[in-house]
Amino acid sequence: MKYMMFVVTSLEPDAERDESDVDLWVDPLDASGKRVIGEALQPPSTSTVVKVRGGKVLTTHGPFAETSEVICGFDILEVADLDEAIEIASRHPMARNGQLELRPFMVWDE
């Protein structure tokens, strides 16, 4: 199963940041093939929201909603099941600093 793991951080953290080396999490998962890809994202202030209304393309710069938490990165995991995805996510440094959201990819009928 493929899972998108959103890495979420608080704009106003409650505790001191854990400066764990994320490479200690990334390297073994890349080597095992469990992590397909992952990237950090630029801040929400760099985002552009795109929508079409009335046949017109409308864009808005900056975050699409007021929030105290933002997605700061993502990883795509290829695992056997949700339990394995949870186990992998629980070892990510952001499990202690923020939170991780696991969402399965849609399975389409062929």
XYZ file of N, CA, C and O in Angstrom:
440
model
N 0.834 -1.177 0.000
C 0.000 0.000 0.000
C 0.880 1.242 0.000
O 1.912 1.258 0.654
N 0.403 2.256 -0.690
C 1.102 3.542 -0.669
C 0.357 4.490 0.251
O -0.862 4.577 0.220
N 1.148 5.192 1.067
C 0.617 6.218 1.958
C 1.357 7.524 1.716
O 2.579 7.541 1.575
N 0.604 8.620 1.690
C 1.188 9.956 1.732
C 1.281 10.298 3.209
O 0.304 10.156 3.951
N 2.463 10.677 3.645
C 2.652 11.101 5.023
C 2.928 12.599 5.015
O 3.973 13.044 4.542
N 1.959 13.367 5.476
C 2.128 14.809 5.572
C 2.866 15.112 6.867
O 2.491 14.619 7.935
N 3.909 15.924 6.777
C 4.669 16.351 7.946
C 4.116 17.721 8.335
O 4.178 18.669 7.557
N 3.540 17.795 9.537
C 2.830 19.000 9.976
C 3.539 19.591 11.187
O 3.947 18.869 12.096
N 3.675 20.911 11.177
C 4.306 21.598 12.293
C 3.397 22.717 12.769
O 2.557 23.216 12.024
N 3.576 23.093 13.991
C 2.825 24.206 14.566
C 3.597 25.489 14.316
O 4.822 25.518 14.437
N 2.877 26.550 13.984
C 3.533 27.847 13.806
C 3.974 28.414 15.156
O 4.870 29.236 15.226
N 3.329 27.968 16.228
C 3.685 28.387 17.579
C 3.850 27.132 18.434
O 2.940 26.752 19.168
N 5.016 26.481 18.345
C 5.201 25.230 19.079
C 5.071 25.417 20.580
O 5.398 26.471 21.120
N 4.595 24.356 21.222
C 4.378 24.371 22.664
C 5.666 24.048 23.431
O 5.824 24.425 24.574
N 6.554 23.324 22.782
C 7.780 22.874 23.458
C 8.995 23.180 22.591
O 8.866 23.526 21.425
N 10.162 23.037 23.206
C 11.413 23.247 22.485
C 11.546 22.215 21.364
O 11.189 21.054 21.511
N 12.049 22.631 20.220
C 12.214 21.760 19.063
C 13.188 20.635 19.343
O 14.224 20.827 19.977
N 12.869 19.464 18.848
C 13.764 18.306 18.896
C 14.634 18.406 17.647
O 14.131 18.417 16.539
N 15.916 18.517 17.825
C 16.828 18.702 16.695
C 17.393 17.381 16.191
O 18.502 17.326 15.672
N 16.637 16.294 16.319
C 17.089 14.987 15.839
C 17.449 15.066 14.361
O 16.821 15.788 13.589
N 18.411 14.297 13.967
C 18.857 14.251 12.577
C 17.877 13.411 11.766
O 17.809 12.201 11.929
N 17.112 14.052 10.898
C 16.103 13.347 10.111
C 16.740 12.321 9.179
O 16.104 11.336 8.805
N 18.014 12.509 8.837
C 18.694 11.531 7.974
C 18.789 10.158 8.640
O 18.839 9.142 7.954
N 18.797 10.127 9.969
C 18.808 8.845 10.675
C 17.493 8.090 10.453
O 17.446 6.874 10.559
N 16.436 8.821 10.147
C 15.142 8.217 9.806
C 15.082 7.911 8.312
O 14.656 6.843 7.900
N 15.541 8.851 7.483
C 15.430 8.752 6.024
C 16.312 7.646 5.437
O 15.829 6.823 4.643
N 17.580 7.620 5.792
C 18.540 6.731 5.126
C 18.143 5.254 5.140
O 18.124 4.608 4.088
N 17.773 4.672 6.295
C 17.409 3.254 6.262
C 16.116 2.989 5.488
O 15.966 1.950 4.854
N 15.178 3.936 5.527
C 13.930 3.742 4.785
C 14.155 3.828 3.281
O 13.547 3.082 2.508
N 15.031 4.735 2.863
C 15.380 4.810 1.435
C 16.062 3.517 0.993
O 15.757 2.978 -0.069
N 16.968 3.020 1.810
C 17.703 1.799 1.467
C 16.771 0.592 1.377
O 16.975 -0.293 0.548
N 15.724 0.563 2.204
C 14.794 -0.575 2.205
C 13.709 -0.446 1.146
O 12.982 -1.399 0.884
N 13.584 0.733 0.534
C 12.542 0.957 -0.461
C 11.191 1.304 0.145
O 10.209 1.468 -0.573
N 11.120 1.459 1.465
C 9.859 1.802 2.133
C 9.482 3.264 1.927
O 8.322 3.629 2.003
N 10.486 4.112 1.704
C 10.242 5.540 1.438
C 10.489 5.764 -0.042
O 11.597 5.618 -0.527
N 9.421 6.116 -0.763
C 9.508 6.302 -2.211
C 10.143 7.648 -2.537
O 11.028 7.747 -3.372
N 9.669 8.696 -1.868
C 10.196 10.055 -2.062
C 9.770 10.890 -0.863
O 8.785 10.584 -0.204
N 10.486 11.930 -0.602
C 10.121 12.868 0.450
C 10.818 14.189 0.206
O 11.923 14.214 -0.329
N 10.151 15.261 0.562
C 10.721 16.592 0.375
C 10.216 17.529 1.461
O 9.106 17.377 1.961
N 11.027 18.512 1.781
C 10.590 19.618 2.631
C 9.954 20.654 1.715
O 10.299 20.743 0.526
N 9.023 21.412 2.254
C 8.332 22.435 1.477
C 8.712 23.821 1.968
O 9.028 24.006 3.145
N 8.641 24.801 1.068
C 8.868 26.185 1.462
C 7.693 26.645 2.326
O 6.642 26.008 2.356
N 7.830 27.762 3.046
C 6.775 28.220 3.956
C 5.460 28.529 3.231
O 5.454 28.816 2.019
N 4.342 28.508 3.965
C 3.045 28.795 3.363
C 2.977 30.143 2.652
O 2.207 30.310 1.712
N 3.783 31.088 3.089
C 3.771 32.414 2.454
C 4.192 32.350 0.984
O 3.927 33.272 0.220
N 4.826 31.260 0.567
C 5.253 31.126 -0.832
C 4.215 30.390 -1.685
O 4.419 30.204 -2.879
N 3.116 29.963 -1.063
C 2.134 29.156 -1.792
C 1.270 30.002 -2.719
O 1.126 31.207 -2.538
N 0.697 29.333 -3.710
C -0.271 29.931 -4.622
C -1.450 28.981 -4.713
O -1.283 27.795 -4.984
N -2.637 29.497 -4.445
C -3.865 28.720 -4.548
C -4.463 28.989 -5.922
O -4.555 30.141 -6.354
N -4.854 27.916 -6.637
C -5.425 28.039 -7.977
C -6.827 27.451 -7.967
O -7.036 26.344 -7.464
N -7.781 28.189 -8.513
C -9.137 27.667 -8.690
C -9.750 28.283 -9.937
O -9.313 29.345 -10.391
N -10.733 27.594 -10.493
C -11.456 28.094 -11.667
C -12.891 28.338 -11.242
O -13.556 27.439 -10.729
N -13.372 29.542 -11.458
C -14.748 29.923 -11.157
C -15.296 30.701 -12.342
O -14.651 31.643 -12.812
N -16.445 30.271 -12.829
C -17.052 30.967 -13.966
C -16.167 30.955 -15.190
O -16.168 31.909 -15.972
N -15.375 29.891 -15.346
C -14.485 29.785 -16.492
C -13.214 30.616 -16.388
O -12.414 30.638 -17.308
N -13.004 31.297 -15.290
C -11.816 32.130 -15.101
C -10.881 31.488 -14.088
O -11.312 30.968 -13.065
N -9.589 31.560 -14.387
C -8.572 31.057 -13.466
C -8.281 32.149 -12.444
O -7.905 33.266 -12.801
N -8.464 31.801 -11.174
C -8.210 32.737 -10.088
C -7.053 32.219 -9.246
O -6.981 31.026 -8.954
N -6.149 33.102 -8.880
C -5.018 32.711 -8.040
C -4.962 33.617 -6.818
O -5.323 34.792 -6.880
N -4.526 33.049 -5.726
C -4.314 33.782 -4.486
C -2.943 33.394 -3.975
O -2.601 32.217 -3.946
N -2.166 34.391 -3.583
C -0.834 34.110 -3.041
C -0.914 33.990 -1.526
O -1.697 34.675 -0.888
N -0.102 33.092 -1.001
C -0.083 32.869 0.431
C -0.984 31.723 0.822
O -1.620 31.106 -0.028
N -1.050 31.429 2.101
C -1.819 30.270 2.554
C -3.306 30.437 2.261
O -3.814 31.552 2.220
N -3.983 29.312 2.058
C -5.385 29.356 1.703
C -6.298 29.515 2.906
O -7.473 29.794 2.767
N -5.792 29.317 4.104
C -6.626 29.433 5.297
C -5.785 29.878 6.483
O -4.593 29.618 6.534
N -6.431 30.555 7.415
C -5.769 30.896 8.673
C -5.637 29.618 9.486
O -6.604 28.885 9.660
N -4.452 29.335 9.944
C -4.241 28.116 10.714
C -3.020 28.270 11.606
O -2.162 29.114 11.340
N -2.958 27.462 12.636
C -1.774 27.483 13.503
C -0.833 26.333 13.165
O 0.246 26.241 13.721
N -1.266 25.434 12.250
C -0.437 24.311 11.821
C -0.323 24.320 10.305
O -1.277 24.664 9.610
N 0.857 23.951 9.809
C 1.078 23.941 8.364
C 1.812 22.674 7.954
O 2.579 22.097 8.736
N 1.563 22.243 6.723
C 2.307 21.124 6.149
C 3.668 21.658 5.749
O 3.762 22.604 4.967
N 4.730 21.069 6.312
C 6.078 21.558 6.014
C 6.875 20.565 5.172
O 7.990 20.844 4.778
N 6.277 19.406 4.879
C 6.947 18.421 4.046
C 6.058 17.210 3.856
O 4.935 17.162 4.349
N 6.580 16.242 3.121
C 5.818 15.027 2.875
C 6.766 13.885 2.568
O 7.909 14.095 2.180
N 6.261 12.686 2.737
C 6.965 11.475 2.328
C 5.913 10.540 1.749
O 4.760 10.528 2.203
N 6.288 9.782 0.749
C 5.424 8.737 0.227
C 6.031 7.412 0.673
O 7.203 7.141 0.418
N 5.217 6.630 1.361
C 5.667 5.348 1.895
C 5.022 4.209 1.112
O 3.849 4.281 0.772
N 5.784 3.168 0.849
C 5.288 1.932 0.221
C 5.449 0.844 1.265
O 6.564 0.404 1.535
N 4.324 0.454 1.872
C 4.358 -0.468 3.011
C 3.287 -1.543 2.872
O 2.409 -1.459 2.014
N 3.341 -2.526 3.750
C 2.381 -3.637 3.708
C 0.993 -3.203 4.149
O -0.010 -3.637 3.575
N 0.933 -2.338 5.191
C -0.371 -1.975 5.729
C -0.241 -0.728 6.613
O 0.857 -0.206 6.810
N -1.381 -0.293 7.162
C -1.395 0.903 8.006
C -0.522 0.725 9.243
O 0.148 1.670 9.666
N -0.517 -0.452 9.829
C 0.315 -0.676 11.017
C 1.783 -0.397 10.736
O 2.476 0.219 11.554
N 2.273 -0.831 9.581
C 3.671 -0.568 9.232
C 3.894 0.921 8.999
O 4.911 1.480 9.411
N 2.938 1.595 8.367
C 3.054 3.039 8.143
C 3.105 3.787 9.475
O 3.892 4.717 9.647
N 2.274 3.366 10.424
C 2.275 4.006 11.751
C 3.609 3.785 12.453
O 4.171 4.717 13.052
N 4.132 2.582 12.376
C 5.412 2.282 13.016
C 6.518 3.158 12.433
O 7.329 3.734 13.162
N 6.540 3.306 11.121
C 7.550 4.142 10.462
C 7.363 5.605 10.858
O 8.321 6.297 11.203
N 6.123 6.092 10.831
C 5.847 7.484 11.185
C 6.233 7.777 12.634
O 6.731 8.863 12.940
N 6.040 6.815 13.506
C 6.334 7.032 14.927
C 7.814 7.273 15.192
O 8.185 7.843 16.218
N 8.678 6.860 14.261
C 10.131 7.064 14.420
C 10.606 8.382 13.819
O 11.749 8.775 13.996
N 9.743 9.081 13.060
C 10.123 10.355 12.429
C 10.283 11.428 13.511
O 9.480 11.493 14.439
N 11.326 12.270 13.428
C 11.507 13.319 14.440
C 10.281 14.211 14.628
O 10.005 14.655 15.735
N 9.518 14.444 13.570
C 8.353 15.318 13.706
C 7.206 14.661 14.472
O 6.249 15.334 14.822
N 7.300 13.376 14.742
C 6.298 12.750 15.610
C 6.407 13.343 17.014
O 5.429 13.367 17.758
N 7.593 13.838 17.359
C 7.818 14.479 18.654
C 7.693 15.995 18.566
O 7.383 16.652 19.555
N 7.950 16.565 17.403
C 7.946 18.030 17.245
C 6.617 18.585 16.761
O 6.317 19.742 16.975
N 5.880 17.807 16.022
C 4.635 18.260 15.426
C 3.690 17.085 15.333
O 3.374 16.460 16.338
N 3.314 16.733 14.119
C 2.492 15.549 13.907
C 2.643 15.088 12.476
O 3.093 15.836 11.613
N 2.258 13.839 12.251
C 2.326 13.251 10.927
C 0.946 12.726 10.580
O 0.310 12.067 11.409
N 0.475 13.048 9.392
C -0.816 12.551 8.933
C -0.566 11.514 7.852
O 0.103 11.803 6.859
N -1.092 10.329 8.036
C -0.973 9.256 7.047
C -2.277 9.161 6.276
O -3.348 9.070 6.883
N -2.169 9.194 4.960
C -3.362 9.072 4.133
C -3.080 8.098 3.002
O -2.143 8.296 2.225
N -3.897 7.012 2.898
C -3.664 6.033 1.833
C -3.989 6.616 0.467
O -4.884 7.453 0.333
N -3.247 6.162 -0.531
C -3.549 6.539 -1.904
C -4.866 5.879 -2.310
O -5.188 4.764 -1.872
N -5.627 6.525 -3.156
C -6.862 5.966 -3.689
C -6.501 4.780 -4.582
O -5.535 4.845 -5.351
N -7.253 3.715 -4.460
C -7.058 2.550 -5.324
C -8.163 2.586 -6.365
O -9.350 2.523 -6.029
N -7.774 2.741 -7.625
C -8.738 2.848 -8.726
C -8.954 1.488 -9.364
O -8.007 0.719 -9.509
N -10.180 1.207 -9.742
C -10.454 -0.017 -10.505
C -9.800 0.091 -11.860
O -9.821 1.151 -12.479
N -9.207 -1.002 -12.309
C -8.520 -0.965 -13.603
C -9.442 -1.379 -14.719
O -10.399 -1.969 -14.629
